[in-house]
Tab-separated table of C-alpha atoms in Angstrom:
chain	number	residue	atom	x	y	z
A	1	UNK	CA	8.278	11.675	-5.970
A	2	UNK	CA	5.168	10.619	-8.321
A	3	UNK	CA	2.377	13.622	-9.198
A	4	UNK	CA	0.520	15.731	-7.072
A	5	UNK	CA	-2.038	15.039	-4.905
A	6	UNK	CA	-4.305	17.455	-6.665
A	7	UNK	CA	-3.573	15.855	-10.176
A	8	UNK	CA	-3.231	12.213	-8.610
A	9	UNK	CA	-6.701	12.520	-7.176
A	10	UNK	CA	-8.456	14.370	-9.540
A	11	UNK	CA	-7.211	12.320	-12.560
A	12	UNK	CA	-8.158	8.813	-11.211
A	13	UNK	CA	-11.490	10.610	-10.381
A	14	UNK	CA	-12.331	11.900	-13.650
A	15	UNK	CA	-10.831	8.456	-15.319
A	16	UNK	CA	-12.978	5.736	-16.503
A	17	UNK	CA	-11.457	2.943	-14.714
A	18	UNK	CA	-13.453	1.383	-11.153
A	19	UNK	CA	-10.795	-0.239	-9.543
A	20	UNK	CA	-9.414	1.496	-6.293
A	21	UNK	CA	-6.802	3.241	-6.149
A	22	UNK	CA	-3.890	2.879	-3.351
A	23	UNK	CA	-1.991	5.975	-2.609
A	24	UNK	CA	1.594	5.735	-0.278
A	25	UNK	CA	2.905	8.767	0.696
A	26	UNK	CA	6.030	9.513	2.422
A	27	UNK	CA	4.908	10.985	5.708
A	28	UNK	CA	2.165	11.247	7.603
A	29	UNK	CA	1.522	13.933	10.276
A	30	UNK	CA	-1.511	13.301	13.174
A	31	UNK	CA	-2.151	16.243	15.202
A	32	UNK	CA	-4.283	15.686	17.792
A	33	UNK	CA	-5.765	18.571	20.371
A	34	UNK	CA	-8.574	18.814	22.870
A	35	UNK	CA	-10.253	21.982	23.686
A	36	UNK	CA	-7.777	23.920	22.134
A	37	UNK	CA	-4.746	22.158	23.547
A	38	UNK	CA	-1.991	20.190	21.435
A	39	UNK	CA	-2.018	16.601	22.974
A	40	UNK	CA	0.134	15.321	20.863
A	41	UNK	CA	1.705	14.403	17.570
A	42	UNK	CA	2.431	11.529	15.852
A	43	UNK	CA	4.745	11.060	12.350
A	44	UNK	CA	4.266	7.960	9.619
A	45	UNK	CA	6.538	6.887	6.887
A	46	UNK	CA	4.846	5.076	4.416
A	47	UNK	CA	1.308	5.945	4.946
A	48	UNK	CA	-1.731	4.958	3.028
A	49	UNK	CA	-4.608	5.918	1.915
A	50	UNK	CA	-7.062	4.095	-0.606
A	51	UNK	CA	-9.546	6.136	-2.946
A	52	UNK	CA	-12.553	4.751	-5.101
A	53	UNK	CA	-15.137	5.731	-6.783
A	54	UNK	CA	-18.788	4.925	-6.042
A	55	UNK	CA	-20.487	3.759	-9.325
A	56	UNK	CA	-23.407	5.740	-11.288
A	57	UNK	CA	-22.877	8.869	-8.750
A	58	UNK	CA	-20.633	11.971	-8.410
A	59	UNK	CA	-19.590	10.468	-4.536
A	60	UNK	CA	-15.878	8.765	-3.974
A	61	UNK	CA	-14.515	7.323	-0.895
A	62	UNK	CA	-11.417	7.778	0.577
A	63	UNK	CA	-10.452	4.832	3.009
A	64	UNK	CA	-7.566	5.846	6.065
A	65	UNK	CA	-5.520	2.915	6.107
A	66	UNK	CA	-2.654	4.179	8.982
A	67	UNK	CA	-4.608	5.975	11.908
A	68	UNK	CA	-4.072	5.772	15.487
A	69	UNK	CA	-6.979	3.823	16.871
A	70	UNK	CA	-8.543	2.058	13.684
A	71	UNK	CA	-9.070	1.982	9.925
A	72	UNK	CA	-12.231	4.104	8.746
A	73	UNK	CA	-13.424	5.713	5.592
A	74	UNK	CA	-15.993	8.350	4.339
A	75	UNK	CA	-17.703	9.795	1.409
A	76	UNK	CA	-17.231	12.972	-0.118
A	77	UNK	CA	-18.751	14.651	-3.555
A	78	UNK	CA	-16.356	14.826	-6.401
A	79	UNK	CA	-15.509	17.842	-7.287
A	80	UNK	CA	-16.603	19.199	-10.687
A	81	UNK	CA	-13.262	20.815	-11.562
A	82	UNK	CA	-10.340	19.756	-11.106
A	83	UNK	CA	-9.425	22.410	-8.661
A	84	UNK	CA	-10.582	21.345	-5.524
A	85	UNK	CA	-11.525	23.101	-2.299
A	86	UNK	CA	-11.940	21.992	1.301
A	87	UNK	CA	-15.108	19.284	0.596
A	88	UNK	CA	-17.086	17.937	3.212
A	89	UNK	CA	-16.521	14.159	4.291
A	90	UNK	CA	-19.863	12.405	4.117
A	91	UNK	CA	-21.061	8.920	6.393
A	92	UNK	CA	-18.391	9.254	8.955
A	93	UNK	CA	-18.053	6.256	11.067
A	94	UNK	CA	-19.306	6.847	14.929
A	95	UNK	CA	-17.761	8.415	17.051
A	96	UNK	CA	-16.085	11.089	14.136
A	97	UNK	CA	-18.045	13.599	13.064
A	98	UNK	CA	-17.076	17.175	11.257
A	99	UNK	CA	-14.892	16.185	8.834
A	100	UNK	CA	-13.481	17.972	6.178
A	101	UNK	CA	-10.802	16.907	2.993
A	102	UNK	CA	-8.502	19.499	2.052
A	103	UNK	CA	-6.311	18.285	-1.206
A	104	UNK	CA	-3.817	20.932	-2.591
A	105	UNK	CA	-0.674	20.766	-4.667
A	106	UNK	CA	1.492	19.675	-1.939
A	107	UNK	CA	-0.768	17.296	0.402
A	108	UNK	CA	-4.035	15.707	1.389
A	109	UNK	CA	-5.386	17.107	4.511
A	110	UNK	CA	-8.163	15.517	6.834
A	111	UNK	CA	-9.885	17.188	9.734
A	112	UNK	CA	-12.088	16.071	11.923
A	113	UNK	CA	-13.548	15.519	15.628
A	114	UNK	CA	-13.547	12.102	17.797
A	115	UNK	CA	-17.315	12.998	19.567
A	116	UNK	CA	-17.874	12.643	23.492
A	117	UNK	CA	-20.888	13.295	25.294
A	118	UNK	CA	-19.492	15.805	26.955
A	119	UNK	CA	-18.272	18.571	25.128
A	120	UNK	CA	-14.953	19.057	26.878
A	121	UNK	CA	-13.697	15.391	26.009
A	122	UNK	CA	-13.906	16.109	22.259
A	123	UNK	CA	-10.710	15.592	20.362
A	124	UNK	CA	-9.905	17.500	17.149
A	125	UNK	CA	-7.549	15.283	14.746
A	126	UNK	CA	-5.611	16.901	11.721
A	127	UNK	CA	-4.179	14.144	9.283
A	128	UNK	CA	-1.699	15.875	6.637
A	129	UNK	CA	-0.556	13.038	4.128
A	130	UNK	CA	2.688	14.615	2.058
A	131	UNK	CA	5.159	13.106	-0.973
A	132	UNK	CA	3.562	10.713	-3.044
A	133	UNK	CA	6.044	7.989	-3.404
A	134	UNK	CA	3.445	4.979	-4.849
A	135	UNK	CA	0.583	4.358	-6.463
A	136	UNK	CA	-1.250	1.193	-6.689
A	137	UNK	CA	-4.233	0.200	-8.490
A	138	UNK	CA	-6.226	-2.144	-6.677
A	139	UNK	CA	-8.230	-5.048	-8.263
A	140	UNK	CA	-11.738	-3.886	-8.754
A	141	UNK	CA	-14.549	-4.880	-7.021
A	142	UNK	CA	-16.457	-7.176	-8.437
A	143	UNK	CA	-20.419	-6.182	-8.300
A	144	UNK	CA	-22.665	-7.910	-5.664
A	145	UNK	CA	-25.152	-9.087	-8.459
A	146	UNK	CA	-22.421	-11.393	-9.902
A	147	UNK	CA	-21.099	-13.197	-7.459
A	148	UNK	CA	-22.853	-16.878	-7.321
A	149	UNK	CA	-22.676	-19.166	-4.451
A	150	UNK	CA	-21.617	-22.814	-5.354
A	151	UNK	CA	-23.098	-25.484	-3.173
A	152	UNK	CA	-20.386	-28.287	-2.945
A	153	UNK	CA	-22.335	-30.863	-1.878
């Protein structure tokens, strides 16, 4: 097993480097419940995640690579220290909302609700990512103001 996900995460944050980052771990554990009731529980090998920093500001985003339904990501402020706290995900995709990141020494916890309009159909969803087996860096992006379009004609 590779680092932390406290030291993974908060080293490629603080680093200089804007390529993305792709992070495997060895399991992945979704927890789903409605209204207080377990509903059910799903387990991942091999599950990834992909982190990146948003240029000239203190926001990253975290991209969820293996959920059940579909492939999402949100912002979150970087932490200032390099002890980190649970953080509040930012620009969830419709229909999530109240989302949280937890990141500790031994995993990377997400939390957060699958809306309804009616209250009772609301579905909490606890992703806990464990065992860092791979990391990855990703080619970086390039920037939308340097990419030209070539008219073959």
């Amino acid at each position: 097993m590779l680092k932390s996900p406290i030291q993974t995460i908060s080293n490629f944050l603080h680093q200089a480097s804007p390529a993305p980052l792709q992070i495997t771990f060895a399991t992945l554990e979704i927890h789903n419940s409605q209204n207080g009731q377990f509903l059910n529980h799903v387990r991942r090998p091999q599950s990834r995640i992909i982190l990146k920093k948003i240029s000239c500001s203190d926001v990253a985003e975290l991209t969820v690579l293996d959920n059940l339904v579909f492939r999402f990501s949100f912002q979150f402020r970087m932490p200032p220290t390099k002890e980190f706290h649970t953080i509040k995900m930012l620009s969830l995709p419709r229909p999530l909302d109240h989302g949280k990141l937890l990141v500790d020494e031994e995993k990377i916890m997400l939390s957060f609700r699958i809306d309804a309009p009616d209250p009772s159909l609301r579905v909490e969803v606890t992703h806990t990512y464990q065992g860092i087996c791979d990391l990855k860096e990703l080619s970086a992006p390039v920037p939308e103001k340097t990419l030209k379009l070539h008219n073959k004609g």
